[in-house]
């Protein structure tokens, strides 16, 4: 392994921090983080000093604001995105007889929601460019006996929704969109959240807007919205307007307590006011990365297709391992040593022990599995300064140049 000449951008010199050199930055930059402003704090304090900590007016206010933001008729808020996925699986009518086709390139919760309701899971491979579900692979995987297709808008790039909706239609399946990465993204002129029968969002602090923990399902279907609400509160039918006049209530099915609190929804509404500006900032950062890295022969930059607007929850590069005298693990450690908090999204879901015990075997999803070996998520979040962005560009350039073959 030979040290390459000093790279122009690498202000801290070319000796890697992992080899004892000076790191590009002195503090660790995370891959994602929330942003809380003074107006957010005021909104939460107002909620905390109001009559309701939970099940008060701020939940409906937030749901209305969220539905308006994505252009959906209904939004139902939950205590986290995983509960929202569970509720979507329930509302779609999934059960032990159902087959769910989903992607291996996502967070485990996307597939787990099928297991929560006892459904069986088939993983279909992803497109090599965007790493979203490959419609041809889904077409081969569906059984034609109902169930669901659960797609993930990986990194914030919308899935092939028209093609997936056509497959779902042909086999009587429900299309559920895990859009936890994709708040504000658009597909062929329509906003994500207004397209699939059920679209799921997370409000975890690394996502586009946060309530601490939280999740939302959007739908244009009144009946699905009702099922989501019932499931959120123990399976007890919605009794808004009746609580003042009667003690009667009826638990019509088995549900959960998946409610979100009023002070969280106060935060959510306040955060939504920043969503457009933050999305613009994410796009600016992504553009700077694209232009800095496109010409580095050791790196493949992410694909953003022309007929959709990427929401850039993640910025995932892939290493061209044939052009690097190293592997992903070493590049990962080298970048962490430079204080750039790279991460990996994701270990293919069927590789996890739980799914291995269910009988899934490695090697069946060559596109996702190959991409996994190459990928690194670089920091991207709206509160990053231009200097932070420069640090990431310098560190990646420095490390990759050092290991270039
Ligand atoms: C964050 C995330 C979830 C889970 O959301 P939580 O709010 O953390 O429960 C599900 N799917 C994907 C793709 C996610 O990124």
XYZ file of C-alpha atoms and ligand atoms in Angstrom:
420
model
C 0.000 0.000 0.000
C 1.508 3.321 -1.022
C 0.690 6.784 0.250
C -0.687 8.937 -2.527
C 0.345 12.576 -3.027
C -1.269 15.154 -0.768
C -4.794 15.767 -1.909
C -5.668 19.403 -2.600
C -8.681 19.475 -0.293
C -7.119 17.600 2.608
C -6.251 20.468 4.923
C -5.040 18.204 7.719
C -2.378 16.579 5.577
C -2.374 13.235 3.880
C -1.377 11.025 6.810
C -4.556 9.316 7.874
C -5.766 9.890 11.427
C -6.135 6.120 11.762
C -2.337 5.913 11.154
C -1.545 8.664 13.668
C -2.119 11.736 11.477
C -4.208 14.761 12.406
C -7.944 14.208 11.866
C -9.702 16.434 9.321
C -11.949 17.705 12.141
C -11.621 17.743 15.902
C -15.179 16.717 16.845
C -17.287 13.812 15.578
C -19.867 14.779 12.970
C -22.859 12.399 13.167
C -24.525 11.034 10.011
C -27.804 12.664 10.990
C -29.264 14.736 13.779
C -32.314 16.750 14.718
C -32.669 20.519 14.819
C -34.740 22.160 17.583
C -35.389 25.903 17.310
C -36.774 28.380 19.851
C -40.245 28.216 18.252
C -40.237 24.414 18.696
C -39.403 24.785 22.396
C -42.171 27.368 22.875
C -44.714 25.087 21.223
C -43.810 22.172 23.516
C -43.845 24.338 26.660
C -47.289 25.669 25.688
C -48.534 22.093 25.347
C -47.020 21.060 28.684
C -48.845 23.855 30.488
C -52.179 23.183 28.736
C -55.019 20.926 29.901
C -53.916 17.944 27.842
C -50.657 16.031 27.872
C -52.178 13.323 25.669
C -55.352 12.751 23.625
C -55.930 16.494 23.351
C -56.415 18.904 20.461
C -52.788 19.044 19.335
C -52.892 15.545 17.900
C -55.612 16.389 15.370
C -53.880 19.706 14.635
C -50.660 17.892 13.823
C -52.458 15.245 11.750
C -54.178 17.951 9.708
C -50.893 19.822 9.162
C -49.132 16.598 8.146
C -51.904 15.508 5.767
C -51.858 18.966 4.189
C -48.072 18.891 3.823
C -48.083 15.623 1.873
C -51.403 16.218 0.101
C -53.242 13.255 1.654
C -56.858 13.202 2.873
C -55.999 11.583 6.228
C -52.990 11.338 8.526
C -52.977 9.218 11.685
C -50.135 9.784 14.168
C -48.541 7.026 16.264
C -45.978 6.710 19.062
C -43.264 5.646 16.594
C -42.784 4.647 12.962
C -42.686 0.942 13.795
C -46.115 1.129 15.462
C -47.306 3.032 12.375
C -46.031 0.201 10.149
C -47.778 -2.362 12.391
C -51.022 -0.401 12.135
C -50.663 -0.172 8.336
C -50.169 -3.951 8.118
C -53.287 -4.442 10.248
C -55.349 -1.919 8.290
C -54.343 -3.654 5.046
C -55.987 -6.783 6.425
C -52.788 -8.829 6.652
C -52.775 -11.962 8.783
C -51.170 -15.396 9.081
C -52.424 -16.402 5.630
C -50.865 -13.400 3.925
C -47.701 -13.132 1.903
C -45.742 -9.883 2.036
C -43.125 -9.067 -0.585
C -40.611 -6.519 0.630
C -37.065 -5.284 0.205
C -33.914 -6.544 1.935
C -32.416 -3.025 1.715
C -34.250 -1.274 4.533
C -34.437 -1.025 8.287
C -35.695 -4.253 9.890
C -39.024 -2.706 10.933
C -40.252 -2.671 7.307
C -40.279 -6.477 7.221
C -41.012 -6.960 10.911
C -44.463 -5.357 10.600
C -45.494 -8.314 8.430
C -44.236 -10.711 11.114
C -46.166 -8.794 13.839
C -49.417 -9.886 12.156
C -48.131 -13.386 11.397
C -47.686 -12.891 7.640
C -44.893 -14.622 5.736
C -42.179 -12.484 4.163
C -40.575 -12.842 0.745
C -37.622 -10.576 0.026
C -37.287 -9.378 -3.573
C -34.048 -7.849 -4.841
C -33.526 -4.142 -5.544
C -32.597 -2.032 -8.561
C -28.817 -1.653 -8.906
C -28.955 2.142 -9.321
C -31.383 3.375 -6.634
C -31.532 0.284 -4.362
C -35.326 0.526 -4.226
C -37.443 -2.589 -4.971
C -36.942 -3.910 -8.500
C -40.470 -4.287 -9.984
C -39.326 -7.269 -12.110
C -38.107 -9.074 -8.973
C -41.380 -8.241 -7.190
C -43.364 -9.591 -10.144
C -41.480 -12.907 -9.839
C -41.970 -13.035 -6.051
C -45.704 -12.340 -5.712
C -47.950 -15.345 -5.241
C -51.190 -13.882 -6.561
C -53.102 -14.549 -3.355
C -53.518 -11.067 -1.917
C -51.208 -9.903 0.813
C -49.085 -6.807 0.427
C -46.075 -5.291 -1.255
C -44.140 -3.154 1.225
C -41.637 -0.931 -0.488
C -39.051 1.381 1.068
C -38.127 4.718 -0.498
C -34.494 4.000 0.231
C -32.404 7.016 1.287
C -35.301 9.291 0.218
C -35.569 8.228 -3.434
C -39.185 7.264 -4.232
C -39.774 3.660 -5.294
C -41.196 2.717 -8.720
C -44.696 3.376 -7.440
C -46.592 3.106 -10.739
C -45.039 -0.268 -11.571
C -45.501 -1.576 -8.017
C -49.130 -0.385 -7.930
C -49.769 -2.238 -11.201
C -48.321 -5.476 -9.762
C -50.324 -5.027 -6.549
C -53.464 -4.492 -8.596
C -52.839 -7.609 -10.712
C -52.399 -9.900 -7.700
C -54.885 -8.326 -5.284
C -52.198 -7.081 -2.913
C -52.128 -3.806 -0.994
C -49.208 -1.479 -1.688
C -47.730 -0.138 1.551
C -45.024 2.472 1.184
C -42.412 2.818 3.924
C -41.572 6.470 3.336
C -39.646 6.932 6.585
C -36.792 8.371 4.473
C -38.930 10.323 2.049
C -40.912 13.151 3.669
C -41.191 15.868 1.024
C -40.083 13.650 -1.868
C -42.089 13.667 -5.109
C -42.813 11.015 -7.699
C -43.930 11.998 -11.209
C -45.317 15.298 -9.935
C -47.101 13.909 -6.858
C -45.981 14.223 -3.232
C -45.019 11.053 -1.365
C -47.777 10.321 1.136
C -50.578 11.064 -1.310
C -49.983 8.150 -3.697
C -49.974 4.654 -2.127
C -53.071 3.372 -0.263
C -50.987 3.463 2.943
C -47.786 5.495 3.389
C -45.750 5.313 6.588
C -43.428 7.971 8.026
C -41.137 8.042 11.065
C -40.571 11.080 13.277
C -37.384 9.765 14.897
C -34.739 12.496 15.455
C -32.611 11.480 12.452
C -35.597 11.768 10.088
C -36.775 14.903 8.269
C -38.892 16.254 11.135
C -39.126 14.852 14.646
C -41.399 14.412 17.644
C -38.689 12.573 19.629
C -40.366 9.261 18.883
C -43.291 9.243 16.512
C -44.798 7.979 13.299
C -47.588 8.773 10.848
C -49.641 6.806 8.345
C -51.273 8.751 5.523
C -54.112 7.504 3.331
C -56.825 8.881 1.077
C -59.248 6.158 2.226
C -61.678 7.058 5.031
C -62.191 3.421 6.049
C -58.460 2.691 6.275
C -58.030 5.853 8.373
C -60.737 4.602 10.748
C -59.037 1.209 11.110
C -55.735 2.899 11.866
C -57.359 5.008 14.597
C -59.134 2.063 16.206
C -55.941 -0.016 16.203
C -54.061 2.886 17.840
C -56.378 2.870 20.859
C -56.814 -0.740 22.033
C -59.210 -1.620 19.218
C -61.793 0.664 20.827
C -63.970 2.353 18.247
C -63.555 6.055 17.792
C -65.866 7.932 20.139
C -64.934 11.533 19.444
C -67.865 13.733 20.437
C -69.473 11.012 22.576
C -67.164 10.993 25.589
C -68.971 13.912 27.217
C -72.402 12.280 27.154
C -71.828 8.583 27.833
C -69.511 6.106 29.576
C -70.146 3.510 26.900
C -67.369 2.330 24.685
C -66.820 -0.819 22.680
C -63.619 -2.679 21.983
C -64.408 -4.113 18.577
C -61.082 -5.799 17.871
C -57.708 -6.411 19.448
C -55.649 -3.241 19.352
C -52.759 -1.566 21.134
C -51.918 1.640 22.920
C -49.887 3.207 20.126
C -50.888 6.807 20.895
C -48.598 9.815 20.603
C -48.763 12.631 23.174
C -49.985 16.189 22.721
C -46.622 17.735 23.556
C -44.978 15.576 20.912
C -47.556 16.678 18.362
C -46.937 20.312 19.349
C -43.306 19.695 18.426
C -44.332 17.944 15.215
C -46.483 20.859 14.028
C -43.717 23.340 14.841
C -41.139 21.157 13.043
C -43.302 20.869 9.922
C -43.008 24.647 9.495
C -39.275 24.095 8.846
C -39.694 21.089 6.549
C -39.379 22.849 3.188
C -36.321 24.873 4.172
C -34.653 21.798 5.656
C -35.352 19.764 2.529
C -33.772 22.508 0.415
C -30.714 22.411 2.667
C -30.445 18.611 2.327
C -30.610 18.978 -1.458
C -27.890 21.636 -1.456
C -25.608 19.388 0.603
C -26.321 16.433 -1.690
C -25.494 18.559 -4.751
C -22.182 19.620 -3.227
C -21.328 15.980 -2.525
C -22.395 14.934 -6.023
C -20.116 17.475 -7.676
C -17.203 16.744 -5.329
C -17.358 12.964 -5.705
C -18.628 12.318 -9.225
C -15.103 12.445 -10.633
C -13.454 10.324 -7.934
C -12.885 7.001 -9.707
C -13.011 5.056 -6.421
C -16.585 6.132 -5.629
C -20.032 5.625 -7.090
C -22.372 8.453 -6.134
C -26.095 7.869 -5.488
C -28.613 7.987 -8.336
C -31.496 10.459 -8.349
C -33.883 9.662 -11.203
C -35.253 12.499 -13.331
C -38.964 11.735 -12.824
C -38.819 12.020 -9.013
C -37.463 14.431 -6.389
C -35.140 12.811 -3.872
C -35.604 13.750 -0.184
C -31.975 12.936 0.771
C -32.529 11.389 4.193
C -29.279 9.515 3.509
C -26.377 10.189 1.164
C -24.943 6.745 0.419
C -21.749 6.327 -1.586
C -20.537 2.978 -2.879
C -16.837 2.141 -2.962
C -15.481 0.668 -6.182
C -13.628 -2.059 -4.353
C -11.661 -3.056 -7.458
C -10.088 0.421 -7.439
C -9.253 0.492 -3.739
C -6.531 -1.408 -1.873
C -8.760 -1.834 1.114
C -12.209 -2.931 2.101
C -15.265 -1.070 3.327
C -14.541 -1.847 6.991
C -11.127 -0.170 6.837
C -12.427 2.870 4.953
C -15.237 3.092 7.542
C -12.728 3.068 10.420
C -10.444 5.526 8.639
C -13.302 8.018 8.145
C -14.442 7.615 11.753
C -10.858 8.348 12.820
C -11.077 11.603 10.796
C -14.175 12.348 12.966
C -16.619 11.867 10.128
C -19.487 9.751 11.510
C -20.072 7.486 8.545
C -22.556 4.659 8.924
C -23.916 1.719 6.926
C -27.578 1.547 5.810
C -28.335 -1.319 5.778
C -27.231 -4.821 6.658
C -29.624 -6.810 4.406
C -32.672 -7.628 6.547
C -32.662 -11.422 5.856
C -29.040 -11.591 7.117
C -30.172 -10.873 10.695
C -30.211 -13.886 13.040
C -33.977 -13.784 13.472
C -34.527 -14.142 9.721
C -31.681 -16.657 9.364
C -33.493 -18.800 11.960
C -36.617 -18.584 9.804
C -34.597 -20.159 6.988
C -33.527 -17.263 4.755
C -30.117 -17.825 3.187
C -27.500 -15.372 2.049
C -26.863 -14.967 -1.650
C -30.456 -14.739 -2.882
C -30.398 -10.941 -3.315
C -27.140 -10.354 -5.171
C -27.781 -6.695 -5.990
C -28.631 -5.664 -2.415
C -25.916 -7.870 -0.916
C -23.203 -6.557 -3.244
C -24.262 -2.953 -2.619
C -24.161 -3.585 1.134
C -20.469 -4.571 0.923
C -19.659 -1.265 -0.795
C -21.827 1.306 0.949
C -21.129 4.126 3.374
C -23.635 6.765 4.513
C -22.034 10.193 4.775
C -23.345 12.837 7.197
C -26.321 14.767 5.851
C -28.702 16.851 7.958
C -29.977 20.424 7.647
C -28.020 21.851 10.589
C -24.691 20.932 8.945
C -22.642 24.042 8.174
C -20.794 24.581 4.910
C -17.581 23.947 6.874
C -18.984 20.573 8.015
C -19.733 19.698 4.393
C -16.183 20.706 3.407
C -14.795 18.483 6.174
C -16.687 15.480 4.839
C -15.508 16.164 1.293
C -11.907 16.594 2.489
C -11.970 13.453 4.627
C -13.501 11.249 1.941
C -11.084 12.600 -0.671
C -8.111 12.093 1.655
C -9.012 8.553 2.709
C -10.045 7.336 -0.719
C -6.940 8.825 -2.370
C -4.751 7.115 0.216
C -6.223 3.690 -0.493
C -6.489 4.202 -4.262
C -4.913 1.388 -6.209
C -36.708 4.947 10.958
C -37.299 3.869 10.132
C -38.327 3.029 10.581
C -38.775 2.964 12.014
O -39.188 4.114 12.550
P -39.169 4.320 14.142
O -39.875 5.621 14.280
O -37.730 4.368 14.560
O -39.900 3.191 14.761
C -38.887 2.144 9.690
N -38.452 2.046 8.437
C -37.436 2.795 7.971
C -37.000 2.627 6.559
C -36.826 3.716 8.807
O -35.793 4.443 8.353
